[in-house]
Coordinates of C-alpha atoms in Angstrom, one line a residue:
X1 CA 0.0 0.0 0.0
X2 CA 2.9 2.4 0.8
X3 CA 4.4 1.6 -2.6
X4 CA 1.1 2.5 -4.3
X5 CA 0.8 5.8 -2.5
X6 CA 4.3 6.7 -3.5
X7 CA 3.5 6.0 -7.2
X8 CA 0.3 8.0 -7.0
X9 CA 2.2 10.9 -5.5
X10 CA 4.9 10.6 -8.2
X11 CA 2.3 10.9 -10.9
X12 CA 0.7 14.0 -9.3
X13 CA 4.1 15.6 -8.7
X14 CA 5.2 14.9 -12.3
X15 CA 2.0 16.4 -13.7
X16 CA 2.6 19.4 -11.5
X17 CA 6.0 19.7 -13.0
X18 CA 4.5 19.5 -16.5
X19 CA 2.2 22.3 -15.8
X20 CA 4.7 24.4 -14.0
X21 CA 7.4 24.2 -16.7
X22 CA 4.8 24.8 -19.4
X23 CA 3.6 27.9 -17.5
X24 CA 7.2 29.2 -17.4
X25 CA 7.6 28.7 -21.1
X26 CA 4.2 30.3 -21.8
X27 CA 5.4 33.4 -20.0
X28 CA 7.6 34.2 -23.0
X29 CA 5.2 33.0 -25.7
X30 CA 2.0 34.3 -24.2
X31 CA 0.2 33.2 -21.0
X32 CA -2.8 32.0 -23.1
X33 CA -0.6 29.2 -24.4
X34 CA -0.3 27.5 -21.0
X35 CA -2.0 24.1 -21.1
X36 CA -4.7 24.8 -18.5
X37 CA -5.7 27.9 -20.4
X38 CA -5.7 26.0 -23.7
X39 CA -7.8 23.2 -22.3
X40 CA -10.1 25.6 -20.4
X41 CA -10.8 27.6 -23.6
X42 CA -11.6 24.4 -25.4
X43 CA -14.1 23.4 -22.7
X44 CA -15.7 26.9 -22.8
X45 CA -16.0 26.7 -26.6
X46 CA -17.6 23.2 -26.6
X47 CA -19.7 23.2 -23.5
X48 CA -23.4 22.5 -24.2
X49 CA -25.5 25.7 -23.8
X50 CA -27.6 24.1 -21.1
X51 CA -24.6 23.2 -19.0
X52 CA -23.0 26.6 -19.6
X53 CA -26.2 28.5 -18.5
X54 CA -26.5 26.3 -15.5
X55 CA -22.9 27.2 -14.5
X56 CA -23.6 30.9 -15.0
X57 CA -26.8 30.8 -13.0
X58 CA -25.3 28.7 -10.2
X59 CA -21.9 30.4 -9.9
X60 CA -22.4 33.8 -11.6
X61 CA -19.2 35.6 -12.3
X62 CA -17.2 32.9 -10.4
X63 CA -17.9 30.4 -13.2
X64 CA -14.3 30.6 -14.5
X65 CA -12.8 29.9 -11.1
X66 CA -15.0 26.9 -10.7
X67 CA -13.9 25.6 -14.2
X68 CA -10.3 25.8 -13.1
X69 CA -11.1 24.0 -9.9
X70 CA -12.8 21.2 -11.7
X71 CA -10.0 20.9 -14.2
X72 CA -7.5 20.8 -11.3
X73 CA -9.4 18.0 -9.6
X74 CA -9.5 16.0 -12.9
X75 CA -5.8 16.6 -13.5
X76 CA -4.9 15.3 -10.0
X77 CA -7.0 12.1 -10.5
X78 CA -5.6 11.4 -14.0
X79 CA -2.0 12.1 -12.8
X80 CA -2.5 9.9 -9.8
X81 CA -3.7 7.1 -12.1
X82 CA -0.7 7.6 -14.4
X83 CA 1.7 7.2 -11.5
X84 CA -0.1 4.1 -10.2
X85 CA 0.3 2.2 -13.4
X86 CA 3.8 3.4 -14.4
X87 CA 6.6 0.9 -14.0
X88 CA 10.3 0.9 -15.0
X89 CA 9.6 -1.8 -17.6
X90 CA 6.1 -0.6 -18.6
X91 CA 5.6 3.1 -19.3
X92 CA 1.8 3.0 -19.2
X93 CA 1.6 6.2 -17.2
X94 CA 4.0 8.0 -19.5
X95 CA 1.7 7.3 -22.4
X96 CA -1.1 9.0 -20.5
X97 CA 1.1 12.1 -20.4
X98 CA 1.8 11.8 -24.1
X99 CA -2.0 11.6 -24.8
X100 CA -2.5 14.8 -22.7
X101 CA 0.3 16.5 -24.6
X102 CA -0.9 15.5 -28.1
X103 CA -4.4 16.7 -27.3
X104 CA -3.4 20.0 -25.7
X105 CA -0.8 20.8 -28.4
X106 CA -3.3 20.2 -31.1
X107 CA -5.8 22.5 -29.5
X108 CA -3.1 25.1 -29.0
X109 CA -2.0 24.9 -32.7
X110 CA -5.6 25.1 -34.0
X111 CA -6.3 28.1 -31.8
X112 CA -3.1 30.2 -32.1
X113 CA -0.5 28.6 -34.4
X114 CA 2.4 26.2 -34.2
X115 CA 4.4 28.1 -31.6
X116 CA 1.5 27.9 -29.2
X117 CA 2.2 24.2 -28.7
X118 CA 5.8 24.7 -27.5
X119 CA 4.9 25.2 -23.7
X120 CA 2.9 22.0 -23.7
X121 CA 5.6 19.9 -25.6
X122 CA 8.4 21.1 -23.3
X123 CA 6.3 20.6 -20.2
X124 CA 5.2 17.1 -21.1
X125 CA 8.7 16.1 -21.9
X126 CA 10.0 17.3 -18.5
X127 CA 7.0 15.6 -16.8
X128 CA 7.6 12.2 -18.4
X129 CA 11.3 12.4 -17.5
X130 CA 10.4 13.1 -13.9
X131 CA 7.8 10.3 -13.8
X132 CA 10.3 7.8 -15.3
X133 CA 13.1 8.8 -12.8
X134 CA 10.8 8.7 -9.8
X135 CA 9.4 5.3 -10.9
X136 CA 12.9 3.8 -11.2
X137 CA 13.7 4.9 -7.7
X138 CA 10.4 3.5 -6.4
X139 CA 10.9 0.2 -8.2
X140 CA 14.5 0.0 -6.9
X141 CA 13.5 0.7 -3.3
X142 CA 10.7 -1.9 -3.6
X143 CA 13.0 -4.6 -4.9
X144 CA 15.5 -4.0 -2.1
X145 CA 12.8 -4.2 0.6
X146 CA 11.4 -7.4 -0.9
X147 CA 14.8 -9.0 -1.2
X148 CA 15.6 -8.1 2.4
X149 CA 12.3 -9.4 3.6
X150 CA 12.9 -12.7 1.8
X151 CA 16.4 -13.2 3.3
X152 CA 15.1 -12.5 6.7
X153 CA 12.4 -15.1 6.3
X154 CA 14.8 -17.8 5.0
X155 CA 17.2 -17.1 7.9
X156 CA 14.5 -17.6 10.5
X157 CA 13.1 -20.7 8.9
X158 CA 16.4 -22.6 8.3
X159 CA 18.0 -22.0 11.7
X160 CA 17.6 -25.2 13.8
X161 CA 15.3 -24.7 16.7
X162 CA 17.7 -26.4 19.1
X163 CA 20.6 -24.2 17.9
X164 CA 18.5 -21.2 18.3
X165 CA 17.6 -22.1 21.8
X166 CA 21.3 -22.5 22.7
X167 CA 22.4 -19.2 21.2
X168 CA 23.4 -16.7 23.8
X169 CA 21.7 -13.4 24.2
X170 CA 24.7 -11.6 22.8
X171 CA 24.8 -13.7 19.7
X172 CA 21.0 -13.3 19.1
X173 CA 21.4 -9.5 19.4
X174 CA 24.4 -9.5 17.0
X175 CA 22.6 -11.7 14.5
X176 CA 19.6 -9.4 14.5
X177 CA 21.8 -6.4 13.9
X178 CA 23.5 -8.0 11.0
X179 CA 20.2 -8.9 9.4
X180 CA 18.9 -5.5 9.9
X181 CA 21.9 -3.9 8.2
X182 CA 21.8 -6.4 5.3
X183 CA 18.1 -6.0 4.5
X184 CA 17.3 -2.4 5.1
X185 CA 14.6 -3.4 7.7
X186 CA 12.2 -0.5 7.8
X187 CA 11.2 -1.2 11.4
X188 CA 14.6 -0.3 12.9
X189 CA 17.4 2.3 12.4
X190 CA 19.6 1.4 9.4
X191 CA 23.3 0.6 9.8
X192 CA 24.4 3.7 7.8
X193 CA 22.9 6.2 10.2
X194 CA 19.1 6.0 9.3
X195 CA 16.8 7.5 11.8
X196 CA 14.3 5.8 14.0
X197 CA 11.6 6.5 11.4
X198 CA 13.0 3.4 9.6
X199 CA 13.3 4.8 6.1
X200 CA 15.8 2.8 4.1
X201 CA 18.4 4.7 1.9
X202 CA 16.4 3.8 -1.2
X203 CA 13.2 5.0 0.3
X204 CA 14.8 8.3 1.5
X205 CA 16.1 8.7 -2.1
X206 CA 12.5 8.4 -3.4
X207 CA 11.2 11.0 -0.9
X208 CA 14.1 13.4 -1.7
X209 CA 13.2 13.0 -5.4
X210 CA 9.5 13.8 -4.7
X211 CA 10.4 16.8 -2.7
X212 CA 12.8 18.2 -5.3
X213 CA 10.3 17.7 -8.1
X214 CA 7.5 19.2 -6.0
X215 CA 9.6 22.3 -5.2
X216 CA 10.6 22.6 -8.9
X217 CA 6.9 22.4 -10.0
X218 CA 5.8 25.1 -7.6
X219 CA 8.8 27.3 -8.4
X220 CA 8.3 27.0 -12.2
X221 CA 4.6 27.5 -12.0
X222 CA 4.6 30.5 -9.7
X223 CA 7.6 32.1 -11.6
X224 CA 5.9 31.6 -14.9
X225 CA 2.6 33.0 -13.8
X226 CA 4.2 36.1 -12.2
X227 CA 6.6 36.6 -15.1
X228 CA 3.8 36.3 -17.6
X229 CA 1.6 38.7 -15.7
X230 CA 4.4 41.2 -15.4
X231 CA 5.4 41.0 -19.1
X232 CA 1.8 41.5 -20.3
X233 CA 0.2 43.5 -17.6
X234 CA -1.3 46.8 -18.9
X235 CA -2.8 48.1 -15.6
X236 CA 0.1 50.5 -15.1
X237 CA -0.3 51.9 -18.6
X238 CA -4.1 52.2 -18.1
X239 CA -3.6 54.2 -14.8
X240 CA -1.5 56.7 -16.7
X241 CA -4.1 57.3 -19.5
X242 CA -5.8 60.7 -19.6
X243 CA -9.2 60.5 -21.2
X244 CA -10.2 63.3 -23.6
X245 CA -12.8 65.8 -22.5
X246 CA -16.1 64.9 -24.2
X247 CA -17.3 67.3 -26.9
X248 CA -20.8 66.1 -26.1
X249 CA -21.0 65.3 -22.4
X250 CA -23.8 63.3 -20.9
X251 CA -26.7 65.2 -19.4
X252 CA -26.5 65.9 -15.6
X253 CA -28.4 63.3 -13.7
X254 CA -32.1 64.3 -13.1
X255 CA -32.9 65.0 -9.4
X256 CA -35.2 62.0 -9.0
X257 CA -33.2 59.5 -11.1
X258 CA -32.1 57.7 -7.9
X259 CA -34.9 56.9 -5.4
X260 CA -32.3 56.0 -2.7
X261 CA -34.5 53.3 -1.1
X262 CA -32.5 51.1 1.3
X263 CA -31.7 47.8 -0.5
X264 CA -32.4 49.2 -3.9
X265 CA -29.6 49.0 -6.6
X266 CA -28.0 52.4 -7.3
X267 CA -28.7 54.1 -10.6
X268 CA -25.1 54.0 -11.7
X269 CA -23.2 50.7 -11.2
X270 CA -19.6 51.1 -9.9
X271 CA -17.0 49.6 -12.1
X272 CA -16.0 47.0 -9.5
X273 CA -19.6 45.8 -9.2
X274 CA -20.3 45.7 -12.9
X275 CA -21.0 42.2 -14.1
X276 CA -18.5 40.4 -16.3
X277 CA -19.5 37.5 -18.5
X278 CA -17.2 36.5 -21.4
X279 CA -15.3 33.5 -22.7
X280 CA -11.8 34.8 -21.8
X281 CA -10.2 32.6 -19.1
X282 CA -7.2 35.0 -19.0
X283 CA -8.2 38.6 -19.3
X284 CA -6.5 39.9 -22.6
X285 CA -3.8 42.5 -21.9
X286 CA -3.9 44.8 -24.9
X287 CA -1.6 47.9 -24.9
X288 CA -3.0 51.1 -26.4
X289 CA 0.3 51.4 -28.2
X290 CA -0.2 48.2 -30.2
X291 CA -4.0 48.4 -30.4
X292 CA -5.7 49.3 -33.6
X293 CA -9.2 49.0 -35.1
X294 CA -9.6 47.7 -38.6
X295 CA -12.8 48.5 -40.5
X296 CA -13.0 46.3 -43.6
X297 CA -15.2 43.9 -45.6
X298 CA -18.0 45.2 -47.7
X299 CA -16.9 48.8 -47.7
X300 CA -15.7 51.4 -50.2
X301 CA -12.4 51.9 -48.3
X302 CA -10.7 50.0 -45.6
X303 CA -9.8 52.0 -42.5
X304 CA -7.3 51.3 -39.7
X305 CA -7.2 53.5 -36.6
X306 CA -4.6 53.5 -33.9
X307 CA -5.0 55.0 -30.4
X308 CA -3.3 58.2 -31.5
X309 CA -5.7 58.5 -34.4
X310 CA -8.6 58.9 -32.0
X311 CA -7.2 62.0 -30.4
X312 CA -8.5 64.4 -33.0
X313 CA -12.0 62.9 -33.2
X314 CA -15.1 64.1 -31.4
X315 CA -15.8 62.1 -28.3
X316 CA -19.2 61.7 -26.7
X317 CA -20.4 60.6 -23.3
X318 CA -23.7 58.6 -22.8
X319 CA -25.5 56.6 -20.1
X320 CA -26.2 53.1 -21.3
X321 CA -27.5 50.0 -19.5
X322 CA -25.9 46.7 -20.7
X323 CA -27.4 43.3 -20.1
X324 CA -26.2 39.8 -20.7
X325 CA -28.5 37.3 -22.5
X326 CA -27.7 34.8 -19.8
X327 CA -29.4 37.0 -17.2
X328 CA -32.2 34.9 -15.7
X329 CA -35.5 36.4 -14.6
X330 CA -34.7 38.6 -11.6
X331 CA -30.9 38.2 -12.2
X332 CA -28.1 40.6 -11.7
X333 CA -26.2 40.2 -15.0
X334 CA -27.1 43.8 -15.9
X335 CA -25.5 47.2 -15.1
X336 CA -25.7 50.9 -15.9
X337 CA -22.7 53.1 -16.6
X338 CA -21.5 56.3 -18.1
X339 CA -19.6 55.5 -21.2
X340 CA -17.1 57.8 -23.1
X341 CA -16.2 57.0 -26.7
X342 CA -16.5 57.6 -30.4
X343 CA -19.7 57.2 -32.5
X344 CA -19.7 53.9 -34.4
X345 CA -22.0 55.3 -37.1
X346 CA -19.4 58.0 -37.9
X347 CA -16.6 55.4 -38.1
X348 CA -18.6 53.2 -40.4
X349 CA -19.7 56.2 -42.6
X350 CA -16.0 56.9 -43.3
X351 CA -15.5 53.4 -44.6
X352 CA -18.7 53.6 -46.7
X353 CA -20.6 50.3 -46.2
X354 CA -22.1 48.7 -49.4
X355 CA -25.8 49.0 -49.8
X356 CA -26.3 45.2 -49.6
X357 CA -24.4 44.8 -46.3
X358 CA -26.6 44.1 -43.3
X359 CA -24.2 43.0 -40.5
X360 CA -21.0 44.1 -38.7
X361 CA -18.9 41.3 -37.4
X362 CA -16.8 42.6 -34.5
X363 CA -13.8 40.7 -33.4
X364 CA -12.0 40.7 -30.0
X365 CA -8.2 40.6 -29.5
X366 CA -8.7 37.0 -28.3
X367 CA -10.7 36.0 -31.4
X368 CA -14.2 36.2 -30.0
X369 CA -16.8 37.5 -32.5
X370 CA -20.2 39.2 -32.3
X371 CA -22.6 39.9 -35.2
X372 CA -24.5 43.2 -34.9
X373 CA -27.2 44.4 -37.4
X374 CA -25.7 47.2 -39.5
X375 CA -29.1 49.0 -39.3
X376 CA -28.8 49.2 -35.5
X377 CA -25.3 50.7 -35.6
X378 CA -26.4 53.4 -38.1
X379 CA -30.0 54.3 -37.0
X380 CA -28.8 57.3 -34.8
X381 CA -28.7 55.5 -31.4
X382 CA -25.6 56.2 -29.2
X383 CA -23.5 53.2 -30.3
X384 CA -20.0 53.8 -29.2
X385 CA -16.4 52.7 -29.5
X386 CA -16.0 53.2 -25.8
X387 CA -12.7 54.0 -24.1
X388 CA -14.0 55.3 -20.8
X389 CA -16.3 54.0 -18.1
X390 CA -17.7 56.0 -15.2
X391 CA -15.1 58.7 -15.6
X392 CA -12.0 56.5 -15.9
X393 CA -10.3 54.4 -18.6
X394 CA -12.0 51.1 -19.3
X395 CA -11.1 48.6 -16.6
X396 CA -8.9 45.9 -18.2
X397 CA -11.5 43.2 -17.5
X398 CA -14.2 45.3 -19.2
X399 CA -12.3 45.8 -22.5
X400 CA -9.3 48.2 -22.1
X401 CA -8.3 50.0 -24.3
X402 CA -11.5 49.9 -26.4
X403 CA -14.8 48.1 -26.6
X404 CA -18.3 48.4 -28.2
X405 CA -21.3 49.7 -26.3
X406 CA -24.6 49.4 -28.2
X407 CA -27.9 50.3 -26.6
X408 CA -30.8 47.9 -27.0
X409 CA -28.9 44.7 -27.8
X410 CA -27.7 41.9 -25.5
X411 CA -24.0 41.8 -25.1
X412 CA -23.4 38.6 -27.1
X413 CA -24.3 40.4 -30.3
X414 CA -22.9 43.8 -29.6
X415 CA -20.7 44.5 -26.6
X416 CA -17.4 43.2 -27.9
X417 CA -14.5 43.9 -25.4
X418 CA -10.9 44.4 -26.5
X419 CA -12.3 45.1 -30.0
X420 CA -9.8 45.1 -32.9
X421 CA -12.0 44.6 -36.0
X422 CA -15.3 45.7 -37.5
X423 CA -16.0 43.6 -40.7
X424 CA -18.9 44.9 -42.7
X425 CA -20.6 41.8 -44.1
X426 CA -23.9 39.9 -44.3
X427 CA -25.7 37.5 -42.0
X428 CA -25.8 34.9 -44.7
X429 CA -22.1 35.1 -45.2
X430 CA -20.7 35.3 -41.7
X431 CA -21.7 33.7 -38.3
X432 CA -20.6 35.0 -34.9
X433 CA -19.4 33.0 -31.9
X434 CA -22.7 32.4 -30.1
X435 CA -24.8 32.4 -33.2
X436 CA -22.9 29.3 -34.4
X437 CA -24.0 27.6 -31.2
X438 CA -27.7 28.1 -31.8
X439 CA -28.4 31.5 -30.2
X440 CA -30.5 34.1 -32.0
X441 CA -28.7 36.2 -34.5
X442 CA -30.3 39.6 -33.6
X443 CA -30.6 39.7 -29.8
X444 CA -32.8 42.7 -28.9
X445 CA -33.1 43.2 -25.2
X446 CA -36.5 42.2 -23.8
X447 CA -38.5 44.3 -21.4
X448 CA -37.7 43.2 -17.9
X449 CA -37.8 44.1 -14.2
X450 CA -36.2 42.9 -11.0
X451 CA -37.3 43.1 -7.3
X452 CA -34.3 44.2 -5.2
X453 CA -36.1 44.6 -1.9
X454 CA -37.5 42.9 0.1
X455 CA -35.3 39.9 -0.4
X456 CA -36.8 36.5 -1.1
X457 CA -37.3 34.2 1.9
X458 CA -36.9 37.2 4.2
X459 CA -38.7 37.6 7.6
X460 CA -40.2 41.0 8.2
X461 CA -42.3 42.9 10.6
X462 CA -45.9 44.0 9.8
X463 CA -46.3 47.6 8.7
X464 CA -45.3 49.9 5.8
X465 CA -42.6 48.2 3.7
X466 CA -41.1 49.5 0.5
X467 CA -41.1 47.1 -2.5
X468 CA -38.5 48.4 -4.9
X469 CA -36.4 47.4 -7.9
X470 CA -35.1 48.3 -11.3
X471 CA -36.7 47.9 -14.8
X472 CA -35.4 48.2 -18.3
X473 CA -36.3 48.2 -22.0
X474 CA -33.2 49.8 -23.6
X475 CA -33.8 52.1 -26.5
X476 CA -37.6 51.9 -25.9
X477 CA -37.8 53.3 -22.4
X478 CA -40.2 52.3 -19.6
X479 CA -43.8 53.6 -19.2
X480 CA -44.9 51.8 -16.1
X481 CA -44.2 49.1 -13.5
X482 CA -46.9 47.2 -11.6
X483 CA -46.7 45.0 -8.5
X484 CA -49.0 42.2 -7.4
X485 CA -49.2 40.9 -3.8
X486 CA -50.2 37.2 -3.8
X487 CA -53.1 36.9 -6.3
X488 CA -54.4 40.4 -5.7
X489 CA -54.9 43.2 -8.2
X490 CA -51.9 44.8 -10.0
X491 CA -50.9 48.1 -8.3
X492 CA -49.1 50.9 -10.0
X493 CA -45.5 51.5 -8.7
X494 CA -43.8 54.9 -8.6
X495 CA -41.1 55.3 -11.2
X496 CA -37.9 57.4 -10.8
X497 CA -37.2 60.2 -13.3
X498 CA -36.3 59.0 -16.8
X499 CA -32.7 60.0 -17.5
X500 CA -32.6 58.2 -20.9
X501 CA -34.5 55.5 -22.8
X502 CA -31.2 53.6 -23.0
X503 CA -30.9 53.1 -19.2
X504 CA -32.9 51.3 -16.6
X505 CA -35.2 53.1 -14.1
X506 CA -35.9 52.5 -10.5
X507 CA -39.4 51.9 -9.0
X508 CA -41.0 51.6 -5.6
X509 CA -44.3 50.7 -4.1
X510 CA -45.1 51.2 -0.4
X511 CA -46.9 48.1 0.9
X512 CA -48.8 47.8 4.2
X513 CA -47.7 44.3 5.0
X514 CA -49.9 42.0 7.1
X515 CA -48.9 38.8 8.9
X516 CA -48.3 35.6 7.0
X517 CA -46.4 34.4 3.9
X518 CA -46.8 36.6 0.8
X519 CA -45.6 36.3 -2.8
X520 CA -44.7 39.5 -4.6
X521 CA -44.5 39.8 -8.4
X522 CA -43.7 42.6 -10.7
X523 CA -44.1 43.5 -14.4
X524 CA -43.1 46.4 -16.6
X525 CA -44.5 48.1 -19.7
X526 CA -42.1 49.6 -22.2
X527 CA -42.3 52.9 -24.0
X528 CA -44.2 51.4 -26.9
X529 CA -47.0 50.2 -24.6
X530 CA -46.0 46.5 -24.6
X531 CA -46.1 44.7 -21.3
X532 CA -43.6 42.0 -20.5
X533 CA -44.9 38.5 -20.9
X534 CA -45.8 36.2 -18.0
X535 CA -44.6 33.2 -20.0
X536 CA -41.6 31.6 -18.3
X537 CA -38.8 30.9 -20.7
X538 CA -35.2 30.0 -20.4
X539 CA -32.4 32.3 -21.6
X540 CA -31.7 30.1 -24.6
X541 CA -31.9 31.2 -27.4
X542 CA -32.6 34.9 -27.1
X543 CA -33.1 35.9 -23.4
X544 CA -35.4 34.9 -20.5
X545 CA -39.0 35.9 -20.0
X546 CA -41.5 35.8 -17.1
X547 CA -42.4 37.8 -14.0
X548 CA -39.8 38.1 -11.2
X549 CA -41.2 37.0 -7.8
X550 CA -40.1 36.8 -4.2
X551 CA -41.7 35.1 -1.2
X552 CA -41.5 36.8 2.2
X553 CA -42.7 35.9 5.7
X554 CA -44.3 38.7 7.8
X555 CA -44.1 37.9 11.5

């Protein structure tokens, strides 16, 4: 059993060395070429929609951390199995490492080119070398222990009982010491100075090898991760960026835009609290000095703009609420911010889209794509190539140095972060990332509302209680919100002032609560007079529908 445990540990340590060395090499070729990132990206790209949405609903913005945790657990189990089956004369575990390397290298090449496979190839080679070396030591120690145990058994069985009984105490002691020294008996101190723990020289050699390999794995992995982060990190550059003054600043906030009800979401969402849902396991680090935006495709003239080229262009500031299509009924994957940027319709006009074009395929620095109707980007709404968010440069995780912000569309068809390309094309010629996976091609945001307070399952005291939340119908505006207590009549809630039809509004209803359990529902009517539907539908393929509800207990 001890032998099996050592083999399992050897497999895990060797796998750790594989990942650590690969991480170190990836620091020089790009952190996104590390094996865990390559495999994680493949998992994200091929996860069934239902499972993906379950993960987002269950774990929210922690879904990527959970993915890494699950991959780590699987890696430990597979590596332990590889160590358990590896032998000096039978390299079964090494072939598991080879299979891992071939799969990961192939994924890396198909994603980023031939050089992207190098960290995996080098890491796997080092891991196999470590596994073979540790296995040889374990096998050698096992053979010595078995040989010693066999000699000890033969000695005890062949010694005549009578002779044994006549042997003096001193002779018995001397004979026992000789057998111990000759066999490496793990129950006593060895003759060459072994401690009372009983580890033979061979066993101590195995343990030393495991410790050296473990230390090397941790050192390589940590060094690689820190070095990669330092080489690519743009947070210092971002902090030094001075945003241009808007030639068209946003209107000052109306006095009643924020109702300031305890427990109610604020009108503006702080950058640190703004939701983040994307496919990037490692946040792309794009320097403004190397960034450019290419506008091409079905246009009269191709345009490429660098950061410096934006300096002489008019810049505008607008309040826009963004929403993720994965937001469930009553969910929090939605936020409102003040965005600073350049009008997309003006940029497209300079390129001159062809009359038969109907879609703009935007591309991120990490290869992600979104397909946006050309008509939406050119109908006069405040679609921006945004460079600022709530008075500061875009946070790196929200698209620094530039991203798209388009009112009225879910993010999967419009809000491309780290944007580098706008390809003018047609829906029947190009398909974006999520559209290829069965999601709707257009993605208009549906009318929705959320109950922020009181919280579901809460226990409250009888009396006057505010029921409050936020409601949205971007680019259509909100006309009304109604609240229903249990199965009673729908009651009109009080709306906050409307700052813009492109942002959410707050609402509140003062409720005289009575004892007992109560279910609260809400519904909104948009600016066109259409009331959100009660039909409960999942987020797939174009956003969730249904009334939000909470259940509370009044004491």
